[in-house]
PDB file of C-alpha atoms and ligand atoms in Angstrom:
ATOM      1  CA  ARG Z   1     -14.706  18.483  -5.550  1.00 37.00           C
ATOM      2  CA  ILE Z   2     -14.821  15.891  -8.247  1.00 41.00           C
ATOM      3  CA  GLN Z   3     -15.597  18.042 -11.283  1.00 37.00           C
ATOM      4  CA  GLN Z   4     -12.780  20.416 -10.539  1.00 38.00           C
ATOM      5  CA  SER Z   5     -10.220  17.605 -10.459  1.00 37.00           C
ATOM      6  CA  TYR Z   6     -11.213  16.683 -13.975  1.00 36.00           C
ATOM      7  CA  SER Z   7      -9.834  19.849 -15.548  1.00 36.00           C
ATOM      8  CA  VAL Z   8      -7.155  17.741 -17.299  1.00 37.00           C
ATOM      9  CA  ALA Z   9      -9.658  16.652 -19.927  1.00 38.00           C
ATOM     10  CA  GLY Z  10      -8.695  19.389 -22.348  1.00 38.00           C
ATOM     11  CA  SER Z  11      -5.152  18.079 -22.723  1.00 38.00           C
ATOM     12  CA  VAL Z  12      -5.588  14.315 -22.820  1.00 39.00           C
ATOM     13  CA  SER Z  13      -3.099  13.863 -25.645  1.00 40.00           C
ATOM     14  CA  ALA Z  14      -0.247  15.103 -23.451  1.00 40.00           C
ATOM     15  CA  LEU Z  15      -1.003  12.728 -20.592  1.00 41.00           C
ATOM     16  CA  PRO Z  16       0.205   9.138 -20.037  1.00 43.00           C
ATOM     17  CA  ALA Z  17      -1.298   6.318 -22.029  1.00 41.00           C
ATOM     18  CA  ALA Z  18      -3.496   5.236 -19.122  1.00 45.00           C
ATOM     19  CA  VAL Z  19      -5.716   8.236 -19.758  1.00 46.00           C
ATOM     20  CA  VAL Z  20      -8.725   7.418 -21.878  1.00 48.00           C
ATOM     21  CA  SER Z  21      -9.219   9.613 -24.903  1.00 46.00           C
ATOM     22  CA  LEU Z  22     -12.607  11.240 -25.105  1.00 46.00           C
ATOM     23  CA  PRO Z  23     -15.180  10.271 -27.672  1.00 46.00           C
ATOM     24  CA  SER Z  24     -14.545  12.734 -30.475  1.00 44.00           C
ATOM     25  CA  ALA Z  25     -18.028  14.213 -30.222  1.00 47.00           C
ATOM     26  CA  ALA Z  26     -17.738  15.103 -26.528  1.00 47.00           C
ATOM     27  CA  LEU Z  27     -16.234  18.407 -25.490  1.00 52.00           C
ATOM     28  CA  PRO Z  28     -14.231  18.459 -22.262  1.00 57.00           C
ATOM     29  CA  GLY Z  29     -16.931  20.377 -20.401  1.00 63.00           C
ATOM     30  CA  GLN Z  30     -19.590  17.930 -21.475  1.00 71.00           C
ATOM     31  CA  SER Z  31     -17.486  15.002 -20.385  1.00 78.00           C
ATOM     32  CA  ALA Z  32     -17.058  16.484 -16.902  1.00 81.00           C
ATOM     33  CA  GLU Z  33     -20.816  16.899 -16.713  1.00 85.00           C
ATOM     34  CA  LEU Z  34     -21.246  13.285 -17.735  1.00 89.00           C
ATOM     35  CA  THR Z  35     -18.755  12.106 -15.115  1.00 92.00           C
ATOM     36  CA  ALA Z  36     -20.727  13.987 -12.461  1.00 91.00           C
ATOM     37  CA  LEU Z  37     -23.803  11.908 -13.332  1.00 93.00           C
ATOM     38  CA  PHE Z  38     -21.976   8.889 -11.939  1.00 95.00           C
ATOM     39  CA  GLU Z  39     -21.534  10.317  -8.446  1.00 95.00           C
ATOM     40  CA  CYS Z  40     -22.993   8.147  -5.725  1.00 95.00           C
ATOM     41  CA  PRO Z  41     -25.472  10.257  -3.672  1.00 94.00           C
ATOM     42  CA  VAL Z  42     -24.272   8.605  -0.441  1.00 95.00           C
ATOM     43  CA  CYS Z  43     -20.468   8.485  -0.555  1.00 93.00           C
ATOM     44  CA  PHE Z  44     -19.758  10.778  -3.573  1.00 90.00           C
ATOM     45  CA  ASP Z  45     -17.469   8.133  -5.035  1.00 92.00           C
ATOM     46  CA  TYR Z  46     -18.325   6.996  -8.572  1.00 94.00           C
ATOM     47  CA  VAL Z  47     -20.972   4.458  -9.449  1.00 96.00           C
ATOM     48  CA  LEU Z  48     -19.034   2.148 -11.759  1.00 95.00           C
ATOM     49  CA  PRO Z  49     -19.998  -1.050 -13.594  1.00 94.00           C
ATOM     50  CA  PRO Z  50     -21.814  -3.229 -12.814  1.00 94.00           C
ATOM     51  CA  ILE Z  51     -24.281  -0.340 -12.437  1.00 96.00           C
ATOM     52  CA  LEU Z  52     -27.531  -1.132 -10.619  1.00 94.00           C
ATOM     53  CA  GLN Z  53     -30.490   1.201 -10.235  1.00 94.00           C
ATOM     54  CA  CYS Z  54     -33.597   1.380  -8.071  1.00 93.00           C
ATOM     55  CA  GLN Z  55     -36.982   0.774  -9.669  1.00 92.00           C
ATOM     56  CA  ALA Z  56     -37.347   4.532 -10.290  1.00 93.00           C
ATOM     57  CA  GLY Z  57     -33.935   4.680 -12.009  1.00 93.00           C
ATOM     58  CA  HIS Z  58     -31.688   6.210  -9.305  1.00 95.00           C
ATOM     59  CA  LEU Z  59     -28.120   5.024  -9.022  1.00 95.00           C
ATOM     60  CA  VAL Z  60     -26.132   4.179  -5.919  1.00 94.00           C
ATOM     61  CA  CYS Z  61     -22.653   2.627  -5.806  1.00 94.00           C
ATOM     62  CA  ASN Z  62     -22.308  -1.074  -5.108  1.00 93.00           C
ATOM     63  CA  GLN Z  63     -20.541  -0.568  -1.773  1.00 93.00           C
ATOM     64  CA  CYS Z  64     -23.269   1.695  -0.397  1.00 94.00           C
ATOM     65  CA  ARG Z  65     -25.962  -0.455  -1.940  1.00 94.00           C
ATOM     66  CA  GLN Z  66     -24.936  -3.398   0.232  1.00 92.00           C
ATOM     67  CA  LYS Z  67     -25.537  -1.325   3.376  1.00 94.00           C
ATOM     68  CA  LEU Z  68     -28.879   0.151   2.323  1.00 94.00           C
ATOM     69  CA  SER Z  69     -32.389  -1.236   2.598  1.00 91.00           C
ATOM     70  CA  CYS Z  70     -33.988   1.353   0.293  1.00 94.00           C
ATOM     71  CA  CYS Z  71     -33.001   3.875  -2.380  1.00 95.00           C
ATOM     72  CA  PRO Z  72     -31.323   6.925  -0.729  1.00 94.00           C
ATOM     73  CA  THR Z  73     -32.953   9.233  -3.307  1.00 95.00           C
ATOM     74  CA  CYS Z  74     -36.597   8.065  -3.423  1.00 95.00           C
ATOM     75  CA  ARG Z  75     -36.842   5.552  -0.534  1.00 95.00           C
ATOM     76  CA  GLY Z  76     -38.129   3.016  -3.034  1.00 93.00           C
ATOM     77  CA  PRO Z  77     -37.040  -0.636  -3.025  1.00 91.00           C
ATOM     78  CA  LEU Z  78     -33.545  -1.580  -4.233  1.00 89.00           C
ATOM     79  CA  THR Z  79     -34.541  -5.132  -5.025  1.00 85.00           C
ATOM     80  CA  PRO Z  80     -34.882  -6.808  -7.402  1.00 88.00           C
ATOM     81  CA  SER Z  81     -31.631  -5.442  -8.862  1.00 86.00           C
ATOM     82  CA  ILE Z  82     -32.058  -3.676 -12.176  1.00 92.00           C
ATOM     83  CA  ARG Z  83     -28.913  -3.364 -14.225  1.00 95.00           C
ATOM     84  CA  ASN Z  84     -28.413  -0.225 -16.316  1.00 96.00           C
ATOM     85  CA  LEU Z  85     -26.411  -1.323 -19.360  1.00 96.00           C
ATOM     86  CA  ALA Z  86     -26.692   2.053 -21.096  1.00 96.00           C
ATOM     87  CA  MET Z  87     -24.987   3.818 -18.163  1.00 95.00           C
ATOM     88  CA  GLU Z  88     -22.346   1.088 -18.096  1.00 96.00           C
ATOM     89  CA  LYS Z  89     -21.607   1.780 -21.763  1.00 96.00           C
ATOM     90  CA  VAL Z  90     -21.330   5.503 -21.109  1.00 95.00           C
ATOM     91  CA  ALA Z  91     -19.047   4.798 -18.130  1.00 95.00           C
ATOM     92  CA  SER Z  92     -16.749   2.828 -20.412  1.00 95.00           C
ATOM     93  CA  THR Z  93     -16.192   5.861 -22.641  1.00 94.00           C
ATOM     94  CA  LEU Z  94     -15.330   8.265 -19.805  1.00 94.00           C
ATOM     95  CA  PRO Z  95     -12.134   8.886 -17.872  1.00 94.00           C
ATOM     96  CA  PHE Z  96     -12.738   8.971 -14.123  1.00 95.00           C
ATOM     97  CA  PRO Z  97     -10.469  10.907 -11.772  1.00 94.00           C
ATOM     98  CA  CYS Z  98      -8.365   8.861  -9.354  1.00 95.00           C
ATOM     99  CA  LYS Z  99      -9.921   8.433  -5.901  1.00 92.00           C
ATOM    100  CA  TYR Z 100      -7.065  10.543  -4.468  1.00 93.00           C
ATOM    101  CA  ALA Z 101      -7.637  13.522  -6.779  1.00 92.00           C
ATOM    102  CA  SER Z 102      -8.335  15.765  -3.798  1.00 90.00           C
ATOM    103  CA  ALA Z 103      -4.943  14.759  -2.353  1.00 89.00           C
ATOM    104  CA  GLY Z 104      -3.209  15.869  -5.565  1.00 92.00           C
ATOM    105  CA  CYS Z 105      -3.357  12.992  -8.071  1.00 94.00           C
ATOM    106  CA  LEU Z 106      -4.035  14.354 -11.555  1.00 95.00           C
ATOM    107  CA  LEU Z 107      -4.699  11.050 -13.300  1.00 95.00           C
ATOM    108  CA  SER Z 108      -8.026  10.157 -14.877  1.00 94.00           C
ATOM    109  CA  LEU Z 109      -8.469   6.558 -15.920  1.00 95.00           C
ATOM    110  CA  HIS Z 110     -10.797   4.077 -17.507  1.00 96.00           C
ATOM    111  CA  HIS Z 111     -12.910   2.615 -14.721  1.00 95.00           C
ATOM    112  CA  SER Z 112     -11.373  -0.833 -15.209  1.00 95.00           C
ATOM    113  CA  GLU Z 113      -7.894   0.582 -14.532  1.00 95.00           C
ATOM    114  CA  LYS Z 114      -8.848   2.711 -11.545  1.00 94.00           C
ATOM    115  CA  PRO Z 115      -8.597   0.103  -8.760  1.00 91.00           C
ATOM    116  CA  GLU Z 116      -5.152  -1.058  -9.871  1.00 92.00           C
ATOM    117  CA  HIS Z 117      -3.817   2.484 -10.046  1.00 94.00           C
ATOM    118  CA  GLU Z 118      -5.347   3.475  -6.708  1.00 92.00           C
ATOM    119  CA  GLU Z 119      -3.521   0.568  -5.034  1.00 86.00           C
ATOM    120  CA  VAL Z 120      -0.183   2.114  -5.991  1.00 86.00           C
ATOM    121  CA  CYS Z 121      -1.125   5.808  -6.244  1.00 91.00           C
ATOM    122  CA  GLU Z 122       1.508   8.041  -4.628  1.00 87.00           C
ATOM    123  CA  PHE Z 123      -1.312  10.133  -3.143  1.00 91.00           C
ATOM    124  CA  ARG Z 124      -2.937   7.212  -1.359  1.00 92.00           C
ATOM    125  CA  PRO Z 125      -2.855   7.732   2.416  1.00 93.00           C
ATOM    126  CA  TYR Z 126      -0.093   5.878   4.219  1.00 93.00           C
ATOM    127  CA  THR Z 127      -1.078   3.045   6.525  1.00 92.00           C
ATOM    128  CA  CYS Z 128       0.751   2.111   9.717  1.00 95.00           C
ATOM    129  CA  PRO Z 129       3.934   0.294   8.619  1.00 94.00           C
ATOM    130  CA  CYS Z 130       4.055  -1.991  11.662  1.00 93.00           C
ATOM    131  CA  PRO Z 131       3.769  -5.622  10.617  1.00 89.00           C
ATOM    132  CA  GLY Z 132       0.892  -7.665  11.929  1.00 76.00           C
ATOM    133  CA  ALA Z 133      -1.847  -5.365  10.565  1.00 66.00           C
ATOM    134  CA  SER Z 134      -3.467  -4.911  13.972  1.00 83.00           C
ATOM    135  CA  CYS Z 135      -3.125  -1.118  13.792  1.00 92.00           C
ATOM    136  CA  LYS Z 136      -5.643   0.526  11.474  1.00 93.00           C
ATOM    137  CA  TRP Z 137      -4.039   3.973  11.426  1.00 95.00           C
ATOM    138  CA  GLN Z 138      -3.887   5.934   8.153  1.00 93.00           C
ATOM    139  CA  GLY Z 139      -2.482   9.345   7.400  1.00 92.00           C
ATOM    140  CA  SER Z 140       0.013  11.426   5.479  1.00 90.00           C
ATOM    141  CA  LEU Z 141       3.690  10.540   5.168  1.00 92.00           C
ATOM    142  CA  GLU Z 142       4.604  13.384   7.547  1.00 93.00           C
ATOM    143  CA  ALA Z 143       2.318  11.895  10.197  1.00 95.00           C
ATOM    144  CA  VAL Z 144       3.832   8.388  10.116  1.00 96.00           C
ATOM    145  CA  MET Z 145       6.770   9.028  12.482  1.00 96.00           C
ATOM    146  CA  PRO Z 146       4.658  10.927  15.062  1.00 96.00           C
ATOM    147  CA  HIS Z 147       2.178   8.042  14.915  1.00 97.00           C
ATOM    148  CA  LEU Z 148       4.912   5.447  15.516  1.00 96.00           C
ATOM    149  CA  MET Z 149       6.309   7.411  18.471  1.00 94.00           C
ATOM    150  CA  HIS Z 150       2.887   7.780  20.069  1.00 95.00           C
ATOM    151  CA  ALA Z 151       1.160   4.506  19.339  1.00 94.00           C
ATOM    152  CA  HIS Z 152       4.128   2.135  19.164  1.00 94.00           C
ATOM    153  CA  LYS Z 153       6.330   3.391  21.991  1.00 92.00           C
ATOM    154  CA  SER Z 154       7.993   0.012  22.438  1.00 92.00           C
ATOM    155  CA  ILE Z 155       9.866   0.320  19.122  1.00 94.00           C
ATOM    156  CA  THR Z 156      13.417   1.408  19.801  1.00 95.00           C
ATOM    157  CA  THR Z 157      15.462   3.625  17.493  1.00 96.00           C
ATOM    158  CA  LEU Z 158      19.185   3.408  16.855  1.00 97.00           C
ATOM    159  CA  GLN Z 159      21.163   6.225  15.234  1.00 98.00           C
ATOM    160  CA  GLY Z 160      23.748   5.634  12.533  1.00 98.00           C
ATOM    161  CA  GLU Z 161      24.191   3.957   9.187  1.00 98.00           C
ATOM    162  CA  ASP Z 162      25.731   0.808  10.604  1.00 98.00           C
ATOM    163  CA  ILE Z 163      23.911  -0.873  13.483  1.00 98.00           C
ATOM    164  CA  VAL Z 164      23.101  -4.295  14.915  1.00 97.00           C
ATOM    165  CA  PHE Z 165      19.460  -5.334  14.954  1.00 97.00           C
ATOM    166  CA  LEU Z 166      19.229  -7.821  17.814  1.00 97.00           C
ATOM    167  CA  ALA Z 167      16.257 -10.177  17.697  1.00 96.00           C
ATOM    168  CA  THR Z 168      15.811 -11.881  21.045  1.00 96.00           C
ATOM    169  CA  ASP Z 169      14.156 -15.254  21.673  1.00 95.00           C
ATOM    170  CA  ILE Z 170      14.008 -16.309  18.055  1.00 95.00           C
ATOM    171  CA  ASN Z 171      12.790 -19.717  19.227  1.00 92.00           C
ATOM    172  CA  LEU Z 172       9.436 -18.302  20.359  1.00 90.00           C
ATOM    173  CA  PRO Z 173       6.741 -20.446  18.784  1.00 88.00           C
ATOM    174  CA  GLY Z 174       4.338 -19.262  16.115  1.00 88.00           C
ATOM    175  CA  ALA Z 175       4.443 -16.146  13.968  1.00 90.00           C
ATOM    176  CA  VAL Z 176       6.599 -13.442  15.552  1.00 93.00           C
ATOM    177  CA  ASP Z 177       7.713  -9.979  14.429  1.00 94.00           C
ATOM    178  CA  TRP Z 178      10.734  -8.025  15.565  1.00 96.00           C
ATOM    179  CA  VAL Z 179      10.766  -4.359  14.669  1.00 96.00           C
ATOM    180  CA  MET Z 180      13.147  -1.501  15.241  1.00 96.00           C
ATOM    181  CA  MET Z 181      13.945   1.883  13.738  1.00 97.00           C
ATOM    182  CA  GLN Z 182      17.218   3.138  12.361  1.00 98.00           C
ATOM    183  CA  SER Z 183      17.889   6.841  11.761  1.00 98.00           C
ATOM    184  CA  CYS Z 184      20.533   8.047   9.340  1.00 98.00           C
ATOM    185  CA  PHE Z 185      20.977  10.393   6.372  1.00 98.00           C
ATOM    186  CA  GLY Z 186      18.109  12.466   7.761  1.00 97.00           C
ATOM    187  CA  HIS Z 187      15.661   9.606   7.248  1.00 98.00           C
ATOM    188  CA  HIS Z 188      14.001   6.918   9.329  1.00 98.00           C
ATOM    189  CA  PHE Z 189      14.177   3.285   8.318  1.00 98.00           C
ATOM    190  CA  MET Z 190      12.123   0.459   9.757  1.00 98.00           C
ATOM    191  CA  LEU Z 191      13.842  -2.889  10.202  1.00 98.00           C
ATOM    192  CA  VAL Z 192      11.556  -5.876  10.283  1.00 97.00           C
ATOM    193  CA  LEU Z 193      12.316  -9.508  11.024  1.00 97.00           C
ATOM    194  CA  GLU Z 194       9.337 -11.771  10.694  1.00 96.00           C
ATOM    195  CA  LYS Z 195       9.087 -15.457  11.492  1.00 95.00           C
ATOM    196  CA  GLN Z 196       6.220 -17.210   9.789  1.00 93.00           C
ATOM    197  CA  GLU Z 197       5.103 -20.333   8.014  1.00 90.00           C
ATOM    198  CA  LYS Z 198       4.708 -19.192   4.431  1.00 84.00           C
ATOM    199  CA  TYR Z 199       4.522 -22.872   3.522  1.00 85.00           C
ATOM    200  CA  GLU Z 200       2.835 -25.145   6.012  1.00 86.00           C
ATOM    201  CA  GLY Z 201       5.225 -26.932   8.321  1.00 86.00           C
ATOM    202  CA  HIS Z 202       8.163 -24.874   7.036  1.00 90.00           C
ATOM    203  CA  GLN Z 203       9.044 -22.000   9.293  1.00 93.00           C
ATOM    204  CA  GLN Z 204      11.143 -19.230   7.775  1.00 96.00           C
ATOM    205  CA  PHE Z 205      12.604 -15.882   8.745  1.00 97.00           C
ATOM    206  CA  PHE Z 206      12.192 -12.820   6.535  1.00 97.00           C
ATOM    207  CA  ALA Z 207      14.200  -9.656   7.133  1.00 98.00           C
ATOM    208  CA  VAL Z 208      13.630  -6.403   5.252  1.00 98.00           C
ATOM    209  CA  VAL Z 209      14.300  -2.666   5.531  1.00 98.00           C
ATOM    210  CA  LEU Z 210      11.604  -0.099   4.786  1.00 97.00           C
ATOM    211  CA  LEU Z 211      12.063   3.627   4.314  1.00 97.00           C
ATOM    212  CA  ILE Z 212       9.568   5.921   5.994  1.00 97.00           C
ATOM    213  CA  GLY Z 213       9.269   7.724   2.688  1.00 95.00           C
ATOM    214  CA  THR Z 214       8.151   7.482  -0.905  1.00 93.00           C
ATOM    215  CA  ARG Z 215       9.306   4.911  -3.467  1.00 91.00           C
ATOM    216  CA  LYS Z 216      11.277   7.650  -5.198  1.00 92.00           C
ATOM    217  CA  GLN Z 217      13.107   8.571  -2.013  1.00 96.00           C
ATOM    218  CA  ALA Z 218      13.832   4.894  -1.357  1.00 96.00           C
ATOM    219  CA  GLU Z 219      15.687   4.642  -4.674  1.00 97.00           C
ATOM    220  CA  ASN Z 220      18.400   6.901  -3.238  1.00 98.00           C
ATOM    221  CA  PHE Z 221      19.415   4.252  -0.702  1.00 98.00           C
ATOM    222  CA  ALA Z 222      20.729   0.723  -0.473  1.00 98.00           C
ATOM    223  CA  TYR Z 223      20.763  -1.551   2.552  1.00 98.00           C
ATOM    224  CA  ARG Z 224      22.762  -4.593   3.489  1.00 98.00           C
ATOM    225  CA  LEU Z 225      21.701  -7.251   5.980  1.00 98.00           C
ATOM    226  CA  GLU Z 226      24.350  -9.605   7.212  1.00 98.00           C
ATOM    227  CA  LEU Z 227      24.379 -12.605   9.485  1.00 98.00           C
ATOM    228  CA  ASN Z 228      27.861 -13.208  10.710  1.00 95.00           C
ATOM    229  CA  GLY Z 229      29.535 -15.690  13.014  1.00 89.00           C
ATOM    230  CA  ASN Z 230      30.913 -19.177  13.532  1.00 85.00           C
ATOM    231  CA  ARG Z 231      33.059 -18.731  10.387  1.00 93.00           C
ATOM    232  CA  ARG Z 232      29.997 -18.151   8.240  1.00 96.00           C
ATOM    233  CA  ARG Z 233      28.385 -15.170   6.572  1.00 97.00           C
ATOM    234  CA  LEU Z 234      25.052 -14.638   4.875  1.00 98.00           C
ATOM    235  CA  THR Z 235      24.425 -11.318   3.107  1.00 98.00           C
ATOM    236  CA  TRP Z 236      21.513  -9.668   1.358  1.00 98.00           C
ATOM    237  CA  GLU Z 237      21.662  -6.306  -0.403  1.00 98.00           C
ATOM    238  CA  ALA Z 238      18.783  -4.376  -1.936  1.00 98.00           C
ATOM    239  CA  THR Z 239      16.965  -1.075  -2.222  1.00 97.00           C
ATOM    240  CA  PRO Z 240      14.819  -0.335   0.808  1.00 97.00           C
ATOM    241  CA  ARG Z 241      11.115  -0.640   0.179  1.00 96.00           C
ATOM    242  CA  SER Z 242       8.863   2.339   0.726  1.00 95.00           C
ATOM    243  CA  ILE Z 243       6.393   1.840   3.564  1.00 94.00           C
ATOM    244  CA  HIS Z 244       3.822   2.528   0.843  1.00 90.00           C
ATOM    245  CA  ASP Z 245       4.600  -0.974  -0.449  1.00 89.00           C
ATOM    246  CA  GLY Z 246       4.746  -2.575   2.968  1.00 87.00           C
ATOM    247  CA  VAL Z 247       6.293  -5.735   4.380  1.00 91.00           C
ATOM    248  CA  ALA Z 248       3.675  -8.245   3.246  1.00 90.00           C
ATOM    249  CA  ALA Z 249       4.481  -7.934  -0.469  1.00 88.00           C
ATOM    250  CA  ALA Z 250       8.221  -8.286   0.210  1.00 92.00           C
ATOM    251  CA  ILE Z 251       7.621 -11.507   2.121  1.00 92.00           C
ATOM    252  CA  MET Z 252       5.169 -12.824  -0.437  1.00 91.00           C
ATOM    253  CA  ASN Z 253       7.785 -12.406  -3.186  1.00 92.00           C
ATOM    254  CA  SER Z 254      10.732 -13.378  -0.972  1.00 93.00           C
ATOM    255  CA  ASP Z 255      12.207 -10.007  -1.944  1.00 95.00           C
ATOM    256  CA  CYS Z 256      14.133  -9.826   1.312  1.00 97.00           C
ATOM    257  CA  LEU Z 257      16.663 -11.810   3.334  1.00 98.00           C
ATOM    258  CA  VAL Z 258      15.084 -15.245   3.720  1.00 97.00           C
ATOM    259  CA  PHE Z 259      16.469 -18.067   5.844  1.00 97.00           C
ATOM    260  CA  ASP Z 260      15.115 -21.080   7.617  1.00 95.00           C
ATOM    261  CA  THR Z 261      15.309 -22.023  11.278  1.00 94.00           C
ATOM    262  CA  SER Z 262      18.444 -24.176  10.817  1.00 95.00           C
ATOM    263  CA  ILE Z 263      20.332 -21.220   9.402  1.00 96.00           C
ATOM    264  CA  ALA Z 264      19.015 -19.019  12.200  1.00 96.00           C
ATOM    265  CA  HIS Z 265      20.457 -21.492  14.696  1.00 95.00           C
ATOM    266  CA  LEU Z 266      23.852 -21.454  12.969  1.00 95.00           C
ATOM    267  CA  PHE Z 267      24.112 -17.730  13.649  1.00 97.00           C
ATOM    268  CA  ALA Z 268      22.122 -17.382  16.860  1.00 96.00           C
ATOM    269  CA  ASP Z 269      23.722 -17.026  20.227  1.00 94.00           C
ATOM    270  CA  ASN Z 270      21.593 -18.259  23.133  1.00 94.00           C
ATOM    271  CA  GLY Z 271      18.408 -17.832  21.107  1.00 95.00           C
ATOM    272  CA  ASN Z 272      19.339 -14.270  20.133  1.00 96.00           C
ATOM    273  CA  LEU Z 273      20.090 -13.338  16.549  1.00 97.00           C
ATOM    274  CA  GLY Z 274      22.106 -10.259  15.633  1.00 97.00           C
ATOM    275  CA  ILE Z 275      21.640  -8.877  12.141  1.00 98.00           C
ATOM    276  CA  ASN Z 276      24.139  -6.287  10.952  1.00 98.00           C
ATOM    277  CA  VAL Z 277      22.296  -3.552   9.100  1.00 98.00           C
ATOM    278  CA  THR Z 278      24.151  -1.084   6.904  1.00 98.00           C
ATOM    279  CA  ILE Z 279      22.403   1.668   5.008  1.00 98.00           C
ATOM    280  CA  SER Z 280      24.176   3.657   2.321  1.00 98.00           C
ATOM    281  CA  MET Z 281      23.317   6.344  -0.195  1.00 97.00           C
ATOM    282  CA  CYS Z 282      23.631   5.567  -3.861  1.00 91.00           C
TER     283      CYS Z 282
HETATM  284 ZN1   ZN Q   1     -21.617   5.102  -2.526  1.00 75.08          ZN
HETATM  285 ZN1   ZN Q   2     -34.778   5.678  -6.220  1.00 75.08          ZN
HETATM  286 ZN1   ZN Q   3      -3.903   8.466  -8.204  1.00 75.08          ZN
HETATM  287 ZN1   ZN Q   4       0.241   1.964  14.058  1.00 75.08          ZN
END
């Protein structure tokens, strides 16, 4: 499965800069054979630097190594650790296919750039977009909505491009999430209001809209969040985030509607806060 995904080697010059060019002496076929030498015999992922071997010279990846008491190939001892610098040098000259090659990613990268790319790879499985990270579900984009309807039945959905997201009991202590879905333009959007202490002793509210879709699809939309009332108005407008990017990064960067508890009280009515949400196409 891994060799076949490496068929791009013959045309490296036409690929993005992230692709490592081959050592001039190596032919594409040879390079694929070399890459195969780095396959972990346990998980079939690549054994990448730092590369450690058993006393007989067999390789196993560092993740698997931590779970093993002996070499999976020869049953010999894995300790003391023996580093294989020659294999590390070879690894540094080879492009390795992205972890999600079997899902369709065509990129091959230097091993040092692989983890960063795989974090943002479009072919990475989607995780459950619900905030709080208690749900460990993963799957394809098409499976996200069915998952939400089955596993998170309490989330309500409103139809239309212009709705009111009503967060009740905003005075509840501690970290709290309010979530609802909005359907319009043939897409599903997830509205999230989160109350948390990003800075100790300073409670804040963060509101953001996510598209159940890719980053590219998200670029076709804009959303507006508005707190309104008591002769005041607070507005935030932005591009929805893809659920591939998630809520946590938006909150971390304050790339969302942010307000503190005093502002929440200015707009709240009996402990309930209504946020006007408008989604438009652009
Ligand atoms: Zn492994
Ligand atoms: Zn061994
Ligand atoms: Zn990828
Ligand atoms: Zn879930």
